[in-house]
Amino acid sequence: MHIKGVMGALALAALPLAMSNVWAASAPEMTADEKAKAKQIYFERCAGCHGVLRKGATGKNLEPEWEKTLADGTKLEGGTLKLGTDRLEKIIAYGTEGGMVNYDDILSKDEINLMARYIQNTPDVPPEFSLKDMKDSWKLLVPVSERPKKQMNKVNLKNVFAITLRDAGKLALVDGDTHQIWKVLDTGYAVHISRLSASGRYVYTVGRDGLTTIIDMWYEEPKTVATVRLGSDARSVDTSKFKGYEDKYLIGGTYWPPQYSIMDGETLEPIKVVSTRGQTVDGEYHPEPRVASIVASHIKPEWVVNVKETGQILLVDYTDLKNLKTTTIESAKFLHDGGWDASKRYFMVAANASNKVAAVDTQTGKLAALVDTAKIPHPGRGANFVHPQFGPVWTTGHLGADVVSVISTASDEAKYAKYKSHNWKVVQELKMPGAGNLFVKTHPKSTHLWADAPMNPEREVAESVYVFDMKDLSKAPTRLDVAKDSGLPESKAIRRATHPEYNEAGDEVWISLWGGKTDQSAIVIYDDKTLKLKKVITDPSIVTPTGKFNVFNTMHDVY
Ligand code: DHE
């Protein structure tokens, strides 16, 4: 199943150079057909963690041969050739304690053998993608002048949910007031996130394959009005939200090529492409610094662009695209996902392989702190609340630890001055039943903090969500068995309960029950106050639902 991409971290042998043997092996031969098939599998399952050039990030380096020198001068070397086909097959099939998950339930024996051979060969370098390539891919399906001048439907747009139907390559727009599926639209493959225009009229999606779409919700039924390709591997997109720039620009980030692109916000016409290749925070050149999360500031005409491999956070000023001004802030490797603190002055981003969260002060354009956390923080966008003992806090779950970390923030300093000494520290760790959390969520009107654990190997844990009572955080969380509550018959594959998302009013929480491609999946809705089941949305069109984005909460970064 696709989720395996998240933790694909091969534990490859590393030996001090003095002890090593001369490389004896040569890469196994492969036919052109085998290579083409392996390349596709690598893109779908492996590249997210190991990188296109296989230099490693969340996952280990997968080059045939590599050497590196540690800070103390020790030289190390390793590589897939050293491990050989048999050992690699075992690692791919059964995983490792280092975080690589097993693929024996996804890939056939032949495919595992194919991949074991493929990664001993030199990585293929995919083509670059220029501004001209983007322009050639751009399709303006409906010019702005031909679009509705006012909303042509009666749907409460602010409470619509944009739901990724991952393996179907589609997006469902669901009416949050009636719980009815409003429209299912074609998108790129495995849309990673949806973002909203500042006006709340347009939904933007970005597929893993780089295809970006803009959907106009003012029609009687939502309609895709333009598409463009950003590159061959993408994860992030956001709009310009600052006053005077509403709906003006869109920015998209790509894993391959490593760059970000700026487009017209209403037509997606490509305007500018900026490479992120360059030096890491350790001073080494990196050829593949992928663009991870991107968010739009509410307090300045800027985007925060987080570059994974370099650990550099870019504040990109969009007031003058011809003379682009960028502030580059050093933080830590490898930057991944994150969200705003309650004041929307500080952006909190996970440097997951360093077990740190970087807090960027977007007002001063400087790093406020690097906070040490438990293993592999994975916040999604995180969750903000006022802690009874520590004041304003932002929380993150962890892929690699059985806790949710509560971090004190400097939000609204005048009001919360007495908590200053706690700022930028983990003030509490809330115990989860195991590791494997991906997302946490709360809402200003709620007293609950929701956490999922879809990557946990235990079915019981992965199919449930956990709800903490923020009035008394010493209590264990309440477990809600989402798979059972869905009423769907038991399935062979684990159906992962993931990505809690509030409705506009902040009184319902929507959970994706993410089954295999051929299983029936569901969206399971709970009453936030009583934690009772409210509604289950199942429909043959609900295929592999993952991320859900409520229009109002996404527009205003409510979490
Ligand atoms: Fe995600 C956010 C990258 C695997 C679902 N994911 C993000 C972001 C990045 C990212 C950079 C932040 C985007 C932003 O805010 O601009 N994700 C990656 C990967 O590189 C990784 C580890 C492996 C891969 O090959 O993609 C990965 N992600 C997954 C999944 O397997 C998930 C569970 C299902 C899927 O669609 O593939 C998944 N990622 C999500 C979701 C968000 C996300 C739902 C948005 C969270 C939010 O609330 O903002």
mmCIF file of N, CA, C and O in Angstrom, residues 359-413:
data_model
loop_
_atom_site.group_PDB
_atom_site.id
_atom_site.type_symbol
_atom_site.label_atom_id
_atom_site.label_comp_id
_atom_site.label_asym_id
_atom_site.label_seq_id
_atom_site.Cartn_x
_atom_site.Cartn_y
_atom_site.Cartn_z
ATOM 1 N N ALA A 359 11.465 27.144 14.854
ATOM 2 C CA ALA A 359 10.467 28.208 14.968
ATOM 3 C C ALA A 359 11.029 29.439 14.269
ATOM 4 O O ALA A 359 12.083 29.945 14.655
ATOM 5 N N VAL A 360 10.340 29.889 13.211
ATOM 6 C CA VAL A 360 10.823 31.053 12.464
ATOM 7 C C VAL A 360 9.990 32.258 12.848
ATOM 8 O O VAL A 360 8.755 32.195 12.837
ATOM 9 N N ASP A 361 10.656 33.344 13.179
ATOM 10 C CA ASP A 361 9.940 34.578 13.470
ATOM 11 C C ASP A 361 9.762 35.318 12.142
ATOM 12 O O ASP A 361 10.713 35.914 11.632
ATOM 13 N N THR A 362 8.569 35.270 11.563
ATOM 14 C CA THR A 362 8.394 35.868 10.235
ATOM 15 C C THR A 362 8.295 37.393 10.328
ATOM 16 O O THR A 362 8.357 38.072 9.311
ATOM 17 N N GLN A 363 8.129 37.923 11.541
ATOM 18 C CA GLN A 363 8.114 39.387 11.670
ATOM 19 C C GLN A 363 9.530 39.946 11.530
ATOM 20 O O GLN A 363 9.751 40.908 10.806
ATOM 21 N N THR A 364 10.500 39.325 12.210
ATOM 22 C CA THR A 364 11.881 39.812 12.132
ATOM 23 C C THR A 364 12.663 39.127 11.014
ATOM 24 O O THR A 364 13.764 39.552 10.672
ATOM 25 N N GLY A 365 12.123 38.028 10.485
ATOM 26 C CA GLY A 365 12.837 37.288 9.442
ATOM 27 C C GLY A 365 14.028 36.533 9.994
ATOM 28 O O GLY A 365 15.060 36.397 9.322
ATOM 29 N N LYS A 366 13.889 36.040 11.231
ATOM 30 C CA LYS A 366 15.013 35.310 11.852
ATOM 31 C C LYS A 366 14.520 34.027 12.494
ATOM 32 O O LYS A 366 13.336 33.899 12.817
ATOM 33 N N LEU A 367 15.471 33.122 12.718
ATOM 34 C CA LEU A 367 15.133 31.900 13.444
ATOM 35 C C LEU A 367 14.918 32.273 14.912
ATOM 36 O O LEU A 367 15.792 32.885 15.527
ATOM 37 N N ALA A 368 13.758 31.904 15.469
ATOM 38 C CA ALA A 368 13.516 32.205 16.884
ATOM 39 C C ALA A 368 14.130 31.117 17.754
ATOM 40 O O ALA A 368 14.658 31.401 18.830
ATOM 41 N N ALA A 369 14.047 29.869 17.300
ATOM 42 C CA ALA A 369 14.585 28.767 18.114
ATOM 43 C C ALA A 369 14.613 27.480 17.316
ATOM 44 O O ALA A 369 13.875 27.322 16.343
ATOM 45 N N LEU A 370 15.487 26.579 17.762
ATOM 46 C CA LEU A 370 15.458 25.190 17.283
ATOM 47 C C LEU A 370 15.122 24.361 18.514
ATOM 48 O O LEU A 370 15.899 24.317 19.459
ATOM 49 N N VAL A 371 13.970 23.737 18.486
ATOM 50 C CA VAL A 371 13.491 23.044 19.686
ATOM 51 C C VAL A 371 13.794 21.551 19.555
ATOM 52 O O VAL A 371 13.393 20.923 18.571
ATOM 53 N N ASP A 372 14.474 20.987 20.536
ATOM 54 C CA ASP A 372 14.722 19.536 20.526
ATOM 55 C C ASP A 372 13.445 18.808 20.911
ATOM 56 O O ASP A 372 12.775 19.193 21.862
ATOM 57 N N THR A 373 13.158 17.746 20.141
ATOM 58 C CA THR A 373 11.934 16.983 20.433
ATOM 59 C C THR A 373 12.252 15.492 20.419
ATOM 60 O O THR A 373 13.374 15.096 20.115
ATOM 61 N N ALA A 374 11.214 14.699 20.657
ATOM 62 C CA ALA A 374 11.343 13.250 20.524
ATOM 63 C C ALA A 374 11.558 12.922 19.042
ATOM 64 O O ALA A 374 11.543 13.804 18.180
ATOM 65 N N LYS A 375 11.692 11.631 18.758
ATOM 66 C CA LYS A 375 12.104 11.181 17.414
ATOM 67 C C LYS A 375 11.058 11.461 16.310
ATOM 68 O O LYS A 375 9.871 11.210 16.496
ATOM 69 N N ILE A 376 11.542 11.955 15.209
ATOM 70 C CA ILE A 376 10.792 12.229 13.966
ATOM 71 C C ILE A 376 9.463 12.961 14.216
ATOM 72 O O ILE A 376 8.375 12.384 14.122
ATOM 73 N N PRO A 377 9.566 14.260 14.526
ATOM 74 C CA PRO A 377 8.324 15.040 14.656
ATOM 75 C C PRO A 377 7.594 15.095 13.312
ATOM 76 O O PRO A 377 8.229 15.210 12.265
ATOM 77 N N HIS A 378 6.279 14.975 13.339
ATOM 78 C CA HIS A 378 5.468 15.038 12.112
ATOM 79 C C HIS A 378 4.164 15.755 12.454
ATOM 80 O O HIS A 378 3.174 15.128 12.814
ATOM 81 N N PRO A 379 4.159 17.089 12.367
ATOM 82 C CA PRO A 379 3.004 17.843 12.866
ATOM 83 C C PRO A 379 1.813 17.970 11.924
ATOM 84 O O PRO A 379 0.729 18.328 12.375
ATOM 85 N N GLY A 380 1.983 17.659 10.597
ATOM 86 C CA GLY A 380 0.948 18.147 9.681
ATOM 87 C C GLY A 380 1.068 19.656 9.767
ATOM 88 O O GLY A 380 2.125 20.217 9.484
ATOM 89 N N ARG A 381 0.013 20.335 10.228
ATOM 90 C CA ARG A 381 0.160 21.767 10.510
ATOM 91 C C ARG A 381 0.233 22.035 12.018
ATOM 92 O O ARG A 381 0.322 23.162 12.454
ATOM 93 N N GLY A 382 0.141 20.958 12.828
ATOM 94 C CA GLY A 382 0.217 21.133 14.281
ATOM 95 C C GLY A 382 -1.114 21.556 14.859
ATOM 96 O O GLY A 382 -2.132 21.610 14.152
ATOM 97 N N ALA A 383 -1.139 21.859 16.156
ATOM 98 C CA ALA A 383 -2.377 22.260 16.826
ATOM 99 C C ALA A 383 -2.029 23.253 17.931
ATOM 100 O O ALA A 383 -1.088 23.025 18.695
ATOM 101 N N ASN A 384 -2.779 24.359 17.997
ATOM 102 C CA ASN A 384 -2.522 25.420 18.976
ATOM 103 C C ASN A 384 -3.604 25.447 20.045
ATOM 104 O O ASN A 384 -4.790 25.350 19.732
ATOM 105 N N PHE A 385 -3.197 25.615 21.281
ATOM 106 C CA PHE A 385 -4.177 25.867 22.345
ATOM 107 C C PHE A 385 -3.484 26.560 23.509
ATOM 108 O O PHE A 385 -2.257 26.717 23.499
ATOM 109 N N VAL A 386 -4.276 27.005 24.495
ATOM 110 C CA VAL A 386 -3.675 27.636 25.669
ATOM 111 C C VAL A 386 -3.642 26.584 26.776
ATOM 112 O O VAL A 386 -4.682 26.097 27.221
ATOM 113 N N HIS A 387 -2.440 26.212 27.151
ATOM 114 C CA HIS A 387 -2.246 25.151 28.138
ATOM 115 C C HIS A 387 -2.550 25.717 29.535
ATOM 116 O O HIS A 387 -2.116 26.825 29.844
ATOM 117 N N PRO A 388 -3.259 24.948 30.378
ATOM 118 C CA PRO A 388 -3.610 25.484 31.693
ATOM 119 C C PRO A 388 -2.388 25.896 32.520
ATOM 120 O O PRO A 388 -2.452 26.846 33.301
ATOM 121 N N GLN A 389 -1.264 25.228 32.309
ATOM 122 C CA GLN A 389 -0.070 25.516 33.118
ATOM 123 C C GLN A 389 0.990 26.320 32.366
ATOM 124 O O GLN A 389 1.713 27.103 32.964
ATOM 125 N N PHE A 390 1.059 26.161 31.042
ATOM 126 C CA PHE A 390 2.188 26.747 30.299
ATOM 127 C C PHE A 390 1.801 27.821 29.287
ATOM 128 O O PHE A 390 2.648 28.287 28.533
ATOM 129 N N GLY A 391 0.528 28.208 29.254
ATOM 130 C CA GLY A 391 0.120 29.260 28.323
ATOM 131 C C GLY A 391 0.039 28.760 26.892
ATOM 132 O O GLY A 391 -0.190 27.568 26.649
ATOM 133 N N PRO A 392 0.253 29.673 25.893
ATOM 134 C CA PRO A 392 0.070 29.266 24.490
ATOM 135 C C PRO A 392 1.083 28.207 24.055
ATOM 136 O O PRO A 392 2.288 28.367 24.280
ATOM 137 N N VAL A 393 0.565 27.152 23.456
ATOM 138 C CA VAL A 393 1.440 26.062 23.008
ATOM 139 C C VAL A 393 1.032 25.616 21.609
ATOM 140 O O VAL A 393 -0.099 25.845 21.174
ATOM 141 N N TRP A 394 1.981 24.993 20.928
ATOM 142 C CA TRP A 394 1.760 24.359 19.624
ATOM 143 C C TRP A 394 2.210 22.917 19.779
ATOM 144 O O TRP A 394 3.204 22.660 20.477
ATOM 145 N N THR A 395 1.490 21.998 19.181
ATOM 146 C CA THR A 395 1.817 20.589 19.424
ATOM 147 C C THR A 395 2.156 19.875 18.127
ATOM 148 O O THR A 395 1.683 20.239 17.051
ATOM 149 N N THR A 396 2.980 18.851 18.271
ATOM 150 C CA THR A 396 3.282 17.976 17.134
ATOM 151 C C THR A 396 3.262 16.526 17.593
ATOM 152 O O THR A 396 3.692 16.224 18.716
ATOM 153 N N GLY A 397 2.786 15.652 16.722
ATOM 154 C CA GLY A 397 2.933 14.224 16.971
ATOM 155 C C GLY A 397 4.274 13.759 16.434
ATOM 156 O O GLY A 397 5.062 14.561 15.897
ATOM 157 N N HIS A 398 4.547 12.449 16.575
ATOM 158 C CA HIS A 398 5.827 11.895 16.131
ATOM 159 C C HIS A 398 5.609 10.586 15.401
ATOM 160 O O HIS A 398 4.865 9.734 15.870
ATOM 161 N N LEU A 399 6.311 10.456 14.283
ATOM 162 C CA LEU A 399 6.315 9.156 13.602
ATOM 163 C C LEU A 399 7.137 8.147 14.394
ATOM 164 O O LEU A 399 6.829 6.967 14.428
ATOM 165 N N GLY A 400 8.181 8.650 15.047
ATOM 166 C CA GLY A 400 9.140 7.742 15.659
ATOM 167 C C GLY A 400 9.049 7.630 17.167
ATOM 168 O O GLY A 400 9.934 7.023 17.766
ATOM 169 N N ALA A 401 8.055 8.221 17.818
ATOM 170 C CA ALA A 401 7.960 8.135 19.287
ATOM 171 C C ALA A 401 6.489 8.102 19.701
ATOM 172 O O ALA A 401 5.629 8.609 18.978
ATOM 173 N N ASP A 402 6.242 7.536 20.887
ATOM 174 C CA ASP A 402 4.850 7.355 21.308
ATOM 175 C C ASP A 402 4.347 8.530 22.129
ATOM 176 O O ASP A 402 3.743 8.348 23.191
ATOM 177 N N VAL A 403 4.634 9.744 21.665
ATOM 178 C CA VAL A 403 4.181 10.941 22.385
ATOM 179 C C VAL A 403 3.704 12.016 21.409
ATOM 180 O O VAL A 403 4.052 11.995 20.227
ATOM 181 N N VAL A 404 2.915 12.935 21.977
ATOM 182 C CA VAL A 404 2.625 14.196 21.289
ATOM 183 C C VAL A 404 3.382 15.258 22.086
ATOM 184 O O VAL A 404 3.228 15.351 23.308
ATOM 185 N N SER A 405 4.249 16.030 21.407
ATOM 186 C CA SER A 405 5.041 17.041 22.112
ATOM 187 C C SER A 405 4.300 18.363 22.165
ATOM 188 O O SER A 405 3.778 18.828 21.145
ATOM 189 N N VAL A 406 4.311 18.956 23.342
ATOM 190 C CA VAL A 406 3.648 20.246 23.551
ATOM 191 C C VAL A 406 4.753 21.288 23.701
ATOM 192 O O VAL A 406 5.571 21.206 24.613
ATOM 193 N N ILE A 407 4.790 22.258 22.779
ATOM 194 C CA ILE A 407 5.882 23.247 22.748
ATOM 195 C C ILE A 407 5.332 24.630 23.085
ATOM 196 O O ILE A 407 4.362 25.088 22.461
ATOM 197 N N SER A 408 5.942 25.287 24.064
ATOM 198 C CA SER A 408 5.505 26.637 24.450
ATOM 199 C C SER A 408 5.924 27.624 23.358
ATOM 200 O O SER A 408 7.063 27.591 22.891
ATOM 201 N N THR A 409 4.994 28.490 22.945
ATOM 202 C CA THR A 409 5.312 29.490 21.916
ATOM 203 C C THR A 409 5.232 30.903 22.504
ATOM 204 O O THR A 409 4.610 31.111 23.542
ATOM 205 N N ALA A 410 5.837 31.851 21.790
ATOM 206 C CA ALA A 410 5.848 33.236 22.283
ATOM 207 C C ALA A 410 4.658 34.027 21.739
ATOM 208 O O ALA A 410 4.733 35.244 21.613
ATOM 209 N N SER A 411 3.542 33.337 21.425
ATOM 210 C CA SER A 411 2.379 34.014 20.865
ATOM 211 C C SER A 411 1.814 35.039 21.854
ATOM 212 O O SER A 411 1.699 34.739 23.041
ATOM 213 N N ASP A 412 1.448 36.203 21.332
ATOM 214 C CA ASP A 412 0.824 37.252 22.135
ATOM 215 C C ASP A 412 1.620 37.512 23.425
ATOM 216 O O ASP A 412 1.135 37.313 24.543
ATOM 217 N N GLU A 413 2.853 37.976 23.220
ATOM 218 C CA GLU A 413 3.794 38.080 24.344
ATOM 219 C C GLU A 413 3.296 38.948 25.494
ATOM 220 O O GLU A 413 3.525 38.632 26.662
#
